PDB file of C-alpha atoms in Angstrom:
ATOM      1  CA  UNK A   1       0.000   0.000   0.000  1.00  0.00           C
ATOM      2  CA  UNK A   2       1.403   3.418  -0.938  1.00  0.00           C
ATOM      3  CA  UNK A   3       2.058   5.885   1.856  1.00  0.00           C
ATOM      4  CA  UNK A   4       0.287   9.219   2.029  1.00  0.00           C
ATOM      5  CA  UNK A   5       1.265  12.583   3.497  1.00  0.00           C
ATOM      6  CA  UNK A   6      -0.682  14.591   6.054  1.00  0.00           C
ATOM      7  CA  UNK A   7      -0.166  17.596   8.293  1.00  0.00           C
ATOM      8  CA  UNK A   8      -0.962  16.773  11.935  1.00  0.00           C
ATOM      9  CA  UNK A   9      -1.941  19.856  13.947  1.00  0.00           C
ATOM     10  CA  UNK A  10      -1.464  18.964  17.618  1.00  0.00           C
ATOM     11  CA  UNK A  11      -2.551  21.024  20.622  1.00  0.00           C
ATOM     12  CA  UNK A  12      -0.180  20.081  23.464  1.00  0.00           C
ATOM     13  CA  UNK A  13      -2.351  21.610  26.224  1.00  0.00           C
ATOM     14  CA  UNK A  14      -5.741  20.116  25.329  1.00  0.00           C
ATOM     15  CA  UNK A  15      -7.754  18.012  27.746  1.00  0.00           C
ATOM     16  CA  UNK A  16      -6.523  16.268  30.866  1.00  0.00           C
ATOM     17  CA  UNK A  17      -4.365  13.456  29.458  1.00  0.00           C
ATOM     18  CA  UNK A  18      -0.580  13.343  28.966  1.00  0.00           C
ATOM     19  CA  UNK A  19       0.106  15.056  25.605  1.00  0.00           C
ATOM     20  CA  UNK A  20       3.394  13.204  25.055  1.00  0.00           C
ATOM     21  CA  UNK A  21       1.680   9.843  25.498  1.00  0.00           C
ATOM     22  CA  UNK A  22      -1.192  10.957  23.258  1.00  0.00           C
ATOM     23  CA  UNK A  23       1.172  12.026  20.488  1.00  0.00           C
ATOM     24  CA  UNK A  24       3.184   8.806  20.786  1.00  0.00           C
ATOM     25  CA  UNK A  25      -0.031   6.783  20.469  1.00  0.00           C
ATOM     26  CA  UNK A  26      -1.159   8.772  17.416  1.00  0.00           C
ATOM     27  CA  UNK A  27       2.219   8.379  15.737  1.00  0.00           C
ATOM     28  CA  UNK A  28       2.336   4.690  16.592  1.00  0.00           C
ATOM     29  CA  UNK A  29      -0.936   4.069  14.748  1.00  0.00           C
ATOM     30  CA  UNK A  30      -0.761   6.520  11.847  1.00  0.00           C
ATOM     31  CA  UNK A  31       2.911   6.521  10.864  1.00  0.00           C
ATOM     32  CA  UNK A  32       2.727   2.939   9.594  1.00  0.00           C
ATOM     33  CA  UNK A  33       0.802   4.299   6.610  1.00  0.00           C
ATOM     34  CA  UNK A  34       1.046   8.110   6.715  1.00  0.00           C
ATOM     35  CA  UNK A  35       4.022  10.479   6.600  1.00  0.00           C
ATOM     36  CA  UNK A  36       3.124  12.992   9.321  1.00  0.00           C
ATOM     37  CA  UNK A  37       4.218  16.622   9.233  1.00  0.00           C
ATOM     38  CA  UNK A  38       3.624  17.415  12.919  1.00  0.00           C
ATOM     39  CA  UNK A  39       2.968  21.039  13.892  1.00  0.00           C
ATOM     40  CA  UNK A  40       2.084  22.267  17.380  1.00  0.00           C
ATOM     41  CA  UNK A  41      -0.385  25.004  18.262  1.00  0.00           C
ATOM     42  CA  UNK A  42       0.866  27.754  20.571  1.00  0.00           C
ATOM     43  CA  UNK A  43      -0.718  30.746  22.302  1.00  0.00           C
ATOM     44  CA  UNK A  44       0.395  32.843  19.349  1.00  0.00           C
ATOM     45  CA  UNK A  45      -0.415  30.402  16.556  1.00  0.00           C
ATOM     46  CA  UNK A  46      -3.770  28.679  16.321  1.00  0.00           C
ATOM     47  CA  UNK A  47      -4.873  25.634  14.355  1.00  0.00           C
ATOM     48  CA  UNK A  48      -6.469  27.777  11.643  1.00  0.00           C
ATOM     49  CA  UNK A  49      -3.234  29.616  10.887  1.00  0.00           C
ATOM     50  CA  UNK A  50      -1.247  26.372  10.863  1.00  0.00           C
ATOM     51  CA  UNK A  51      -3.790  24.720   8.544  1.00  0.00           C
ATOM     52  CA  UNK A  52      -3.701  27.645   6.115  1.00  0.00           C
ATOM     53  CA  UNK A  53       0.121  27.554   6.072  1.00  0.00           C
ATOM     54  CA  UNK A  54       0.162  23.801   5.461  1.00  0.00           C
ATOM     55  CA  UNK A  55      -2.350  24.104   2.600  1.00  0.00           C
ATOM     56  CA  UNK A  56      -0.309  26.907   1.043  1.00  0.00           C
ATOM     57  CA  UNK A  57       2.703  24.581   1.191  1.00  0.00           C
ATOM     58  CA  UNK A  58       0.814  21.839  -0.633  1.00  0.00           C
ATOM     59  CA  UNK A  59      -0.795  19.740   2.119  1.00  0.00           C
ATOM     60  CA  UNK A  60      -3.586  17.551   0.755  1.00  0.00           C
ATOM     61  CA  UNK A  61      -4.783  16.121   4.086  1.00  0.00           C
ATOM     62  CA  UNK A  62      -5.098  17.833   7.473  1.00  0.00           C
ATOM     63  CA  UNK A  63      -5.408  15.988  10.791  1.00  0.00           C
ATOM     64  CA  UNK A  64      -6.278  17.971  13.924  1.00  0.00           C
ATOM     65  CA  UNK A  65      -5.830  16.717  17.484  1.00  0.00           C
ATOM     66  CA  UNK A  66      -6.987  18.684  20.476  1.00  0.00           C
ATOM     67  CA  UNK A  67     -10.108  20.042  22.119  1.00  0.00           C
ATOM     68  CA  UNK A  68     -13.169  21.542  20.496  1.00  0.00           C
ATOM     69  CA  UNK A  69     -11.461  24.898  19.962  1.00  0.00           C
ATOM     70  CA  UNK A  70      -8.533  23.348  18.075  1.00  0.00           C
ATOM     71  CA  UNK A  71     -10.768  21.095  15.985  1.00  0.00           C
ATOM     72  CA  UNK A  72     -13.245  23.849  15.126  1.00  0.00           C
ATOM     73  CA  UNK A  73     -10.600  26.368  14.101  1.00  0.00           C
ATOM     74  CA  UNK A  74      -8.771  23.774  11.994  1.00  0.00           C
ATOM     75  CA  UNK A  75     -12.054  22.834  10.325  1.00  0.00           C
ATOM     76  CA  UNK A  76     -12.897  26.485   9.768  1.00  0.00           C
ATOM     77  CA  UNK A  77      -9.693  26.919   7.743  1.00  0.00           C
ATOM     78  CA  UNK A  78     -10.787  24.068   5.449  1.00  0.00           C
ATOM     79  CA  UNK A  79     -14.306  25.298   4.671  1.00  0.00           C
ATOM     80  CA  UNK A  80     -14.734  25.298   0.902  1.00  0.00           C
ATOM     81  CA  UNK A  81     -11.230  23.882   0.302  1.00  0.00           C
ATOM     82  CA  UNK A  82     -12.161  20.270  -0.597  1.00  0.00           C
ATOM     83  CA  UNK A  83      -9.303  19.005   1.602  1.00  0.00           C
ATOM     84  CA  UNK A  84     -10.228  16.121   3.944  1.00  0.00           C
ATOM     85  CA  UNK A  85      -9.955  16.651   7.693  1.00  0.00           C
ATOM     86  CA  UNK A  86      -9.125  13.941  10.212  1.00  0.00           C
ATOM     87  CA  UNK A  87     -10.437  14.531  13.742  1.00  0.00           C
ATOM     88  CA  UNK A  88      -8.681  13.195  16.868  1.00  0.00           C
ATOM     89  CA  UNK A  89     -10.521  14.509  19.955  1.00  0.00           C
ATOM     90  CA  UNK A  90      -8.546  15.059  23.156  1.00  0.00           C
ATOM     91  CA  UNK A  91     -10.593  17.794  24.820  1.00  0.00           C
ATOM     92  CA  UNK A  92     -12.922  18.150  27.771  1.00  0.00           C
ATOM     93  CA  UNK A  93     -16.334  18.087  26.132  1.00  0.00           C
ATOM     94  CA  UNK A  94     -15.460  16.537  22.736  1.00  0.00           C
ATOM     95  CA  UNK A  95     -18.581  18.214  21.383  1.00  0.00           C
ATOM     96  CA  UNK A  96     -17.106  18.528  17.899  1.00  0.00           C
ATOM     97  CA  UNK A  97     -16.696  14.784  17.428  1.00  0.00           C
ATOM     98  CA  UNK A  98     -20.077  14.037  18.986  1.00  0.00           C
ATOM     99  CA  UNK A  99     -21.835  16.562  16.743  1.00  0.00           C
ATOM    100  CA  UNK A 100     -20.390  14.989  13.598  1.00  0.00           C
ATOM    101  CA  UNK A 101     -20.886  11.437  14.905  1.00  0.00           C
ATOM    102  CA  UNK A 102     -17.151  10.711  15.028  1.00  0.00           C
ATOM    103  CA  UNK A 103     -15.275   8.482  17.506  1.00  0.00           C
ATOM    104  CA  UNK A 104     -13.865  10.199  20.591  1.00  0.00           C
ATOM    105  CA  UNK A 105     -10.957   7.892  21.447  1.00  0.00           C
ATOM    106  CA  UNK A 106      -7.493   8.209  19.923  1.00  0.00           C
ATOM    107  CA  UNK A 107      -7.424   4.596  18.762  1.00  0.00           C
ATOM    108  CA  UNK A 108     -10.807   4.712  17.009  1.00  0.00           C
ATOM    109  CA  UNK A 109     -10.170   8.161  15.551  1.00  0.00           C
ATOM    110  CA  UNK A 110      -6.842   7.071  14.051  1.00  0.00           C
ATOM    111  CA  UNK A 111      -8.395   3.919  12.596  1.00  0.00           C
ATOM    112  CA  UNK A 112     -11.124   6.087  11.050  1.00  0.00           C
ATOM    113  CA  UNK A 113      -8.474   8.205   9.346  1.00  0.00           C
ATOM    114  CA  UNK A 114      -6.600   5.111   8.118  1.00  0.00           C
ATOM    115  CA  UNK A 115      -9.873   3.720   6.764  1.00  0.00           C
ATOM    116  CA  UNK A 116      -9.953   6.598   4.299  1.00  0.00           C
ATOM    117  CA  UNK A 117     -13.740   6.948   4.048  1.00  0.00           C
ATOM    118  CA  UNK A 118     -14.860  10.588   3.796  1.00  0.00           C
ATOM    119  CA  UNK A 119     -18.159  12.446   4.011  1.00  0.00           C
ATOM    120  CA  UNK A 120     -19.069  15.913   2.810  1.00  0.00           C
ATOM    121  CA  UNK A 121     -20.968  17.926   5.450  1.00  0.00           C
ATOM    122  CA  UNK A 122     -22.295  21.457   5.683  1.00  0.00           C
ATOM    123  CA  UNK A 123     -20.451  24.380   7.189  1.00  0.00           C
ATOM    124  CA  UNK A 124     -21.608  27.978   7.690  1.00  0.00           C
ATOM    125  CA  UNK A 125     -20.402  31.549   8.001  1.00  0.00           C
ATOM    126  CA  UNK A 126     -21.305  33.717  10.997  1.00  0.00           C
ATOM    127  CA  UNK A 127     -20.502  37.420  10.570  1.00  0.00           C
ATOM    128  CA  UNK A 128     -18.100  36.281   7.813  1.00  0.00           C
ATOM    129  CA  UNK A 129     -16.295  33.906  10.214  1.00  0.00           C
ATOM    130  CA  UNK A 130     -16.313  30.174   9.422  1.00  0.00           C
ATOM    131  CA  UNK A 131     -18.733  28.158  11.581  1.00  0.00           C
ATOM    132  CA  UNK A 132     -18.800  24.372  11.865  1.00  0.00           C
ATOM    133  CA  UNK A 133     -20.985  23.703  14.916  1.00  0.00           C
ATOM    134  CA  UNK A 134     -23.095  26.531  16.276  1.00  0.00           C
ATOM    135  CA  UNK A 135     -23.496  30.146  17.310  1.00  0.00           C
ATOM    136  CA  UNK A 136     -25.102  30.734  20.700  1.00  0.00           C
ATOM    137  CA  UNK A 137     -26.675  33.946  21.962  1.00  0.00           C
ATOM    138  CA  UNK A 138     -27.481  34.509  25.618  1.00  0.00           C
ATOM    139  CA  UNK A 139     -27.342  31.454  27.850  1.00  0.00           C
ATOM    140  CA  UNK A 140     -25.005  29.383  25.643  1.00  0.00           C
ATOM    141  CA  UNK A 141     -22.514  32.234  25.342  1.00  0.00           C
ATOM    142  CA  UNK A 142     -22.525  32.985  29.048  1.00  0.00           C
ATOM    143  CA  UNK A 143     -22.036  29.298  29.866  1.00  0.00           C
ATOM    144  CA  UNK A 144     -18.911  29.094  27.706  1.00  0.00           C
ATOM    145  CA  UNK A 145     -17.606  32.272  29.285  1.00  0.00           C
ATOM    146  CA  UNK A 146     -17.995  30.786  32.768  1.00  0.00           C
ATOM    147  CA  UNK A 147     -16.379  27.423  31.999  1.00  0.00           C
ATOM    148  CA  UNK A 148     -12.788  28.689  32.110  1.00  0.00           C
ATOM    149  CA  UNK A 149      -9.744  26.508  31.508  1.00  0.00           C
ATOM    150  CA  UNK A 150      -8.985  25.941  35.202  1.00  0.00           C
ATOM    151  CA  UNK A 151     -12.524  24.706  35.824  1.00  0.00           C
ATOM    152  CA  UNK A 152     -12.464  22.567  32.664  1.00  0.00           C
ATOM    153  CA  UNK A 153      -9.168  20.975  33.716  1.00  0.00           C
ATOM    154  CA  UNK A 154     -10.418  20.275  37.213  1.00  0.00           C
ATOM    155  CA  UNK A 155     -13.965  19.161  36.534  1.00  0.00           C
ATOM    156  CA  UNK A 156     -14.028  18.075  32.867  1.00  0.00           C
ATOM    157  CA  UNK A 157     -17.463  18.028  31.235  1.00  0.00           C
ATOM    158  CA  UNK A 158     -18.985  18.917  34.607  1.00  0.00           C
ATOM    159  CA  UNK A 159     -17.462  22.386  34.195  1.00  0.00           C
ATOM    160  CA  UNK A 160     -19.963  23.117  31.442  1.00  0.00           C
ATOM    161  CA  UNK A 161     -22.874  21.674  33.423  1.00  0.00           C
ATOM    162  CA  UNK A 162     -21.946  23.633  36.565  1.00  0.00           C
ATOM    163  CA  UNK A 163     -21.516  26.797  34.535  1.00  0.00           C
ATOM    164  CA  UNK A 164     -24.887  26.175  32.932  1.00  0.00           C
ATOM    165  CA  UNK A 165     -26.664  25.721  36.257  1.00  0.00           C
ATOM    166  CA  UNK A 166     -25.024  28.852  37.607  1.00  0.00           C
ATOM    167  CA  UNK A 167     -26.154  30.746  34.532  1.00  0.00           C
ATOM    168  CA  UNK A 168     -29.724  29.486  34.922  1.00  0.00           C
ATOM    169  CA  UNK A 169     -29.902  31.156  38.320  1.00  0.00           C
ATOM    170  CA  UNK A 170     -29.011  34.484  36.737  1.00  0.00           C
ATOM    171  CA  UNK A 171     -31.038  34.043  33.578  1.00  0.00           C
ATOM    172  CA  UNK A 172     -32.082  37.280  31.901  1.00  0.00           C
ATOM    173  CA  UNK A 173     -34.344  37.584  28.898  1.00  0.00           C
ATOM    174  CA  UNK A 174     -33.930  39.919  25.930  1.00  0.00           C
ATOM    175  CA  UNK A 175     -35.884  41.017  22.885  1.00  0.00           C
ATOM    176  CA  UNK A 176     -34.846  39.152  19.753  1.00  0.00           C
ATOM    177  CA  UNK A 177     -35.613  39.814  16.104  1.00  0.00           C
ATOM    178  CA  UNK A 178     -35.003  36.732  13.960  1.00  0.00           C
ATOM    179  CA  UNK A 179     -35.014  37.383  10.221  1.00  0.00           C
ATOM    180  CA  UNK A 180     -35.078  34.562   7.639  1.00  0.00           C
ATOM    181  CA  UNK A 181     -35.561  34.578   3.866  1.00  0.00           C
ATOM    182  CA  UNK A 182     -39.342  34.705   4.212  1.00  0.00           C
ATOM    183  CA  UNK A 183     -40.193  36.056   7.670  1.00  0.00           C
ATOM    184  CA  UNK A 184     -39.223  38.281  10.595  1.00  0.00           C
ATOM    185  CA  UNK A 185     -39.918  36.884  14.052  1.00  0.00           C
ATOM    186  CA  UNK A 186     -39.930  39.081  17.169  1.00  0.00           C
ATOM    187  CA  UNK A 187     -39.808  37.300  20.509  1.00  0.00           C
ATOM    188  CA  UNK A 188     -38.694  37.628  24.117  1.00  0.00           C
ATOM    189  CA  UNK A 189     -36.032  34.979  24.678  1.00  0.00           C
ATOM    190  CA  UNK A 190     -33.351  33.816  27.088  1.00  0.00           C
ATOM    191  CA  UNK A 191     -31.280  32.051  24.449  1.00  0.00           C
ATOM    192  CA  UNK A 192     -31.134  31.755  20.677  1.00  0.00           C
ATOM    193  CA  UNK A 193     -28.945  29.069  19.092  1.00  0.00           C
ATOM    194  CA  UNK A 194     -28.138  28.780  15.392  1.00  0.00           C
ATOM    195  CA  UNK A 195     -26.697  25.337  14.693  1.00  0.00           C
ATOM    196  CA  UNK A 196     -25.125  23.651  11.718  1.00  0.00           C
ATOM    197  CA  UNK A 197     -24.217  20.587  13.797  1.00  0.00           C
ATOM    198  CA  UNK A 198     -24.600  20.060  17.525  1.00  0.00           C
ATOM    199  CA  UNK A 199     -23.972  17.241  20.014  1.00  0.00           C
ATOM    200  CA  UNK A 200     -26.709  16.247  22.486  1.00  0.00           C
ATOM    201  CA  UNK A 201     -24.787  18.086  25.242  1.00  0.00           C
ATOM    202  CA  UNK A 202     -25.468  21.387  23.433  1.00  0.00           C
ATOM    203  CA  UNK A 203     -29.000  21.162  24.760  1.00  0.00           C
ATOM    204  CA  UNK A 204     -29.986  24.666  23.700  1.00  0.00           C
ATOM    205  CA  UNK A 205     -29.607  23.680  20.039  1.00  0.00           C
ATOM    206  CA  UNK A 206     -31.946  20.704  20.273  1.00  0.00           C
ATOM    207  CA  UNK A 207     -35.360  22.102  19.388  1.00  0.00           C
ATOM    208  CA  UNK A 208     -35.684  20.169  16.105  1.00  0.00           C
ATOM    209  CA  UNK A 209     -35.714  16.389  15.986  1.00  0.00           C
ATOM    210  CA  UNK A 210     -31.975  16.001  15.488  1.00  0.00           C
ATOM    211  CA  UNK A 211     -29.692  18.698  14.134  1.00  0.00           C
ATOM    212  CA  UNK A 212     -28.989  17.539  10.573  1.00  0.00           C
ATOM    213  CA  UNK A 213     -25.516  18.552   9.391  1.00  0.00           C
ATOM    214  CA  UNK A 214     -25.783  17.804   5.683  1.00  0.00           C
ATOM    215  CA  UNK A 215     -29.210  19.161   4.711  1.00  0.00           C
ATOM    216  CA  UNK A 216     -28.118  22.613   3.502  1.00  0.00           C
ATOM    217  CA  UNK A 217     -30.057  24.270   6.341  1.00  0.00           C
ATOM    218  CA  UNK A 218     -29.349  25.879   9.703  1.00  0.00           C
ATOM    219  CA  UNK A 219     -31.317  24.813  12.793  1.00  0.00           C
ATOM    220  CA  UNK A 220     -32.504  27.747  14.919  1.00  0.00           C
ATOM    221  CA  UNK A 221     -33.737  27.084  18.469  1.00  0.00           C
ATOM    222  CA  UNK A 222     -35.350  29.776  20.648  1.00  0.00           C
ATOM    223  CA  UNK A 223     -35.654  29.267  24.412  1.00  0.00           C
ATOM    224  CA  UNK A 224     -38.129  31.574  26.157  1.00  0.00           C
ATOM    225  CA  UNK A 225     -38.877  30.249  29.672  1.00  0.00           C
ATOM    226  CA  UNK A 226     -40.995  32.407  31.976  1.00  0.00           C
ATOM    227  CA  UNK A 227     -39.046  31.522  35.130  1.00  0.00           C
ATOM    228  CA  UNK A 228     -35.904  29.835  36.425  1.00  0.00           C
ATOM    229  CA  UNK A 229     -37.898  26.688  37.078  1.00  0.00           C
ATOM    230  CA  UNK A 230     -39.151  26.883  33.499  1.00  0.00           C
ATOM    231  CA  UNK A 231     -35.584  27.259  32.254  1.00  0.00           C
ATOM    232  CA  UNK A 232     -34.488  24.129  34.084  1.00  0.00           C
ATOM    233  CA  UNK A 233     -37.534  22.214  32.837  1.00  0.00           C
ATOM    234  CA  UNK A 234     -36.921  23.409  29.271  1.00  0.00           C
ATOM    235  CA  UNK A 235     -33.259  22.409  29.464  1.00  0.00           C
ATOM    236  CA  UNK A 236     -34.178  18.934  30.719  1.00  0.00           C
ATOM    237  CA  UNK A 237     -36.796  18.589  27.973  1.00  0.00           C
ATOM    238  CA  UNK A 238     -34.251  19.582  25.336  1.00  0.00           C
ATOM    239  CA  UNK A 239     -31.752  17.036  26.652  1.00  0.00           C
ATOM    240  CA  UNK A 240     -34.416  14.334  26.342  1.00  0.00           C
ATOM    241  CA  UNK A 241     -35.238  15.667  22.882  1.00  0.00           C
ATOM    242  CA  UNK A 242     -31.594  15.281  21.852  1.00  0.00           C
ATOM    243  CA  UNK A 243     -31.211  11.787  23.262  1.00  0.00           C
ATOM    244  CA  UNK A 244     -34.500  10.500  21.833  1.00  0.00           C
ATOM    245  CA  UNK A 245     -34.277  12.457  18.552  1.00  0.00           C
ATOM    246  CA  UNK A 246     -37.788  13.832  18.997  1.00  0.00           C
ATOM    247  CA  UNK A 247     -38.779  17.432  18.327  1.00  0.00           C
ATOM    248  CA  UNK A 248     -39.344  19.703  21.335  1.00  0.00           C
ATOM    249  CA  UNK A 249     -42.972  19.952  22.460  1.00  0.00           C
ATOM    250  CA  UNK A 250     -42.918  22.764  25.051  1.00  0.00           C
ATOM    251  CA  UNK A 251     -44.590  26.107  24.422  1.00  0.00           C
ATOM    252  CA  UNK A 252     -41.501  27.979  25.632  1.00  0.00           C
ATOM    253  CA  UNK A 253     -39.273  26.334  22.989  1.00  0.00           C
ATOM    254  CA  UNK A 254     -39.448  27.304  19.328  1.00  0.00           C
ATOM    255  CA  UNK A 255     -37.408  26.163  16.338  1.00  0.00           C
ATOM    256  CA  UNK A 256     -37.131  26.563  12.591  1.00  0.00           C
ATOM    257  CA  UNK A 257     -34.838  25.607   9.710  1.00  0.00           C
ATOM    258  CA  UNK A 258     -33.484  28.113   7.217  1.00  0.00           C
ATOM    259  CA  UNK A 259     -30.570  28.686   4.840  1.00  0.00           C
ATOM    260  CA  UNK A 260     -29.742  32.103   6.320  1.00  0.00           C
ATOM    261  CA  UNK A 261     -30.723  33.954   9.472  1.00  0.00           C
ATOM    262  CA  UNK A 262     -29.999  37.379  10.969  1.00  0.00           C
ATOM    263  CA  UNK A 263     -30.505  37.754  14.729  1.00  0.00           C
ATOM    264  CA  UNK A 264     -30.678  41.181  16.383  1.00  0.00           C
ATOM    265  CA  UNK A 265     -31.204  41.660  20.123  1.00  0.00           C
ATOM    266  CA  UNK A 266     -32.071  44.401  22.575  1.00  0.00           C
ATOM    267  CA  UNK A 267     -30.022  44.792  24.649  1.00  0.00           C
ATOM    268  CA  UNK A 268     -26.965  43.420  22.782  1.00  0.00           C
ATOM    269  CA  UNK A 269     -26.011  39.880  23.834  1.00  0.00           C
ATOM    270  CA  UNK A 270     -22.723  38.009  23.886  1.00  0.00           C
ATOM    271  CA  UNK A 271     -22.165  35.557  21.035  1.00  0.00           C
ATOM    272  CA  UNK A 272     -20.188  32.309  21.182  1.00  0.00           C
ATOM    273  CA  UNK A 273     -19.103  30.744  17.896  1.00  0.00           C
ATOM    274  CA  UNK A 274     -17.933  27.114  17.983  1.00  0.00           C
ATOM    275  CA  UNK A 275     -17.001  27.452  21.642  1.00  0.00           C
ATOM    276  CA  UNK A 276     -15.259  30.843  21.467  1.00  0.00           C
ATOM    277  CA  UNK A 277     -16.673  34.255  22.387  1.00  0.00           C
ATOM    278  CA  UNK A 278     -16.550  36.501  19.306  1.00  0.00           C
ATOM    279  CA  UNK A 279     -18.348  39.659  20.500  1.00  0.00           C
ATOM    280  CA  UNK A 280     -21.945  40.803  20.653  1.00  0.00           C
ATOM    281  CA  UNK A 281     -25.082  40.627  18.505  1.00  0.00           C
ATOM    282  CA  UNK A 282     -26.252  41.121  15.795  1.00  0.00           C
ATOM    283  CA  UNK A 283     -25.223  38.004  13.880  1.00  0.00           C
ATOM    284  CA  UNK A 284     -25.721  37.050  10.249  1.00  0.00           C
ATOM    285  CA  UNK A 285     -25.370  33.295   9.644  1.00  0.00           C
ATOM    286  CA  UNK A 286     -25.529  31.550   6.285  1.00  0.00           C
ATOM    287  CA  UNK A 287     -25.188  27.830   5.541  1.00  0.00           C
ATOM    288  CA  UNK A 288     -22.371  26.704   3.229  1.00  0.00           C
ATOM    289  CA  UNK A 289     -23.768  23.419   1.861  1.00  0.00           C
ATOM    290  CA  UNK A 290     -21.117  20.699   1.496  1.00  0.00           C
ATOM    291  CA  UNK A 291     -18.452  23.068   2.751  1.00  0.00           C
ATOM    292  CA  UNK A 292     -16.352  20.544   4.699  1.00  0.00           C
ATOM    293  CA  UNK A 293     -14.953  17.071   3.997  1.00  0.00           C
ATOM    294  CA  UNK A 294     -14.222  14.850   7.010  1.00  0.00           C
ATOM    295  CA  UNK A 295     -12.921  11.325   7.544  1.00  0.00           C
ATOM    296  CA  UNK A 296     -15.714   9.140   8.899  1.00  0.00           C
ATOM    297  CA  UNK A 297     -15.940   5.535  10.130  1.00  0.00           C
ATOM    298  CA  UNK A 298     -16.617   2.956   7.428  1.00  0.00           C
ATOM    299  CA  UNK A 299     -20.291   2.082   7.372  1.00  0.00           C
ATOM    300  CA  UNK A 300     -20.587  -1.026   9.491  1.00  0.00           C
ATOM    301  CA  UNK A 301     -23.126  -3.624   8.520  1.00  0.00           C
ATOM    302  CA  UNK A 302     -25.983  -3.669  11.044  1.00  0.00           C
ATOM    303  CA  UNK A 303     -25.659  -6.403  13.655  1.00  0.00           C
ATOM    304  CA  UNK A 304     -28.920  -8.237  14.166  1.00  0.00           C
ATOM    305  CA  UNK A 305     -29.637 -10.601  17.042  1.00  0.00           C
ATOM    306  CA  UNK A 306     -28.942 -14.170  16.049  1.00  0.00           C
ATOM    307  CA  UNK A 307     -31.664 -15.610  18.231  1.00  0.00           C
ATOM    308  CA  UNK A 308     -34.449 -14.551  20.559  1.00  0.00           C
ATOM    309  CA  UNK A 309     -36.631 -17.272  22.040  1.00  0.00           C
ATOM    310  CA  UNK A 310     -37.293 -16.137  25.613  1.00  0.00           C
ATOM    311  CA  UNK A 311     -40.913 -15.397  26.382  1.00  0.00           C
ATOM    312  CA  UNK A 312     -42.470 -17.861  23.944  1.00  0.00           C
ATOM    313  CA  UNK A 313     -45.342 -19.830  25.533  1.00  0.00           C
ATOM    314  CA  UNK A 314     -44.516 -23.401  26.554  1.00  0.00           C
ATOM    315  CA  UNK A 315     -40.834 -22.873  25.675  1.00  0.00           C
ATOM    316  CA  UNK A 316     -38.417 -25.690  26.281  1.00  0.00           C
ATOM    317  CA  UNK A 317     -34.841 -25.793  24.906  1.00  0.00           C
ATOM    318  CA  UNK A 318     -32.654 -28.881  25.171  1.00  0.00           C
ATOM    319  CA  UNK A 319     -29.001 -29.201  24.182  1.00  0.00           C
ATOM    320  CA  UNK A 320     -28.238 -31.999  21.738  1.00  0.00           C
ATOM    321  CA  UNK A 321     -25.413 -34.372  22.675  1.00  0.00           C
ATOM    322  CA  UNK A 322     -23.821 -33.931  19.245  1.00  0.00           C
ATOM    323  CA  UNK A 323     -24.215 -31.246  16.642  1.00  0.00           C
ATOM    324  CA  UNK A 324     -25.675 -31.940  13.207  1.00  0.00           C
ATOM    325  CA  UNK A 325     -28.730 -33.795  11.998  1.00  0.00           C
ATOM    326  CA  UNK A 326     -29.553 -37.471  11.887  1.00  0.00           C
ATOM    327  CA  UNK A 327     -29.487 -38.864   8.363  1.00  0.00           C
TER     328      UNK A 327
END
């Protein structure tokens, strides 16, 4: 089998594991078949800048390893480039991999890349910045702001949950104007989320029955609870919605799908884009259909139960002394 070349963008401070061990494991699996050009992110140089440099120098495959921030910024640099991206999650939440239905262990992620199967998925642009997962206004943005690195290192995924609960206690509503191609919606809300792809843990994006990431549309969810208790109930309902892939059924949750949306708020609200605060509203988000190519697991054949007999009336099963049939 001929060897291929790839640029591996590695964040040495992601997650809670030992980065040297992680890198050794990645190299141990991938370097049997891939020539890796390994480049490290720094405080001064992010994954997007490294990816753009590598592409300019002729890279035809990019592999990113780190947390959601590293993966999202690397992916953002590839939007519209038709260059496949390999994802190796090593972060706290691993929302990026979950949203795109990718494995979240190093071993499985590396095997996915070696498998070579790719899938074209949507991307988006938010205020002219590349967007892969979602833009959150209000609650989502404040939650990300609260879950700082020290808390994420100490508490892992619980950092986001704790930050979310803390934010619920201080929930404030705002006036939102949501403009699509064919309508303008005015509503009092506590959170507005515009998603291209979202994992179940991004509960505020889960109004529709599953956020579809290759349909050419954005999924907009509006949360408008009347009280803190309502906010908690709505959040729980949305989590169930995500896990069961059913559409939200509460009156204080609204959702729609659209190719482009402009959201204005009064007063201005903080905006988080793919896990990073980018400023305040308004936002203008437009879907980029088929804007990103990612390595995905090979489609496994469904595994069906071989046998199910329990529960049949009058059931009796005896083992035969020898296998086979009498002639």
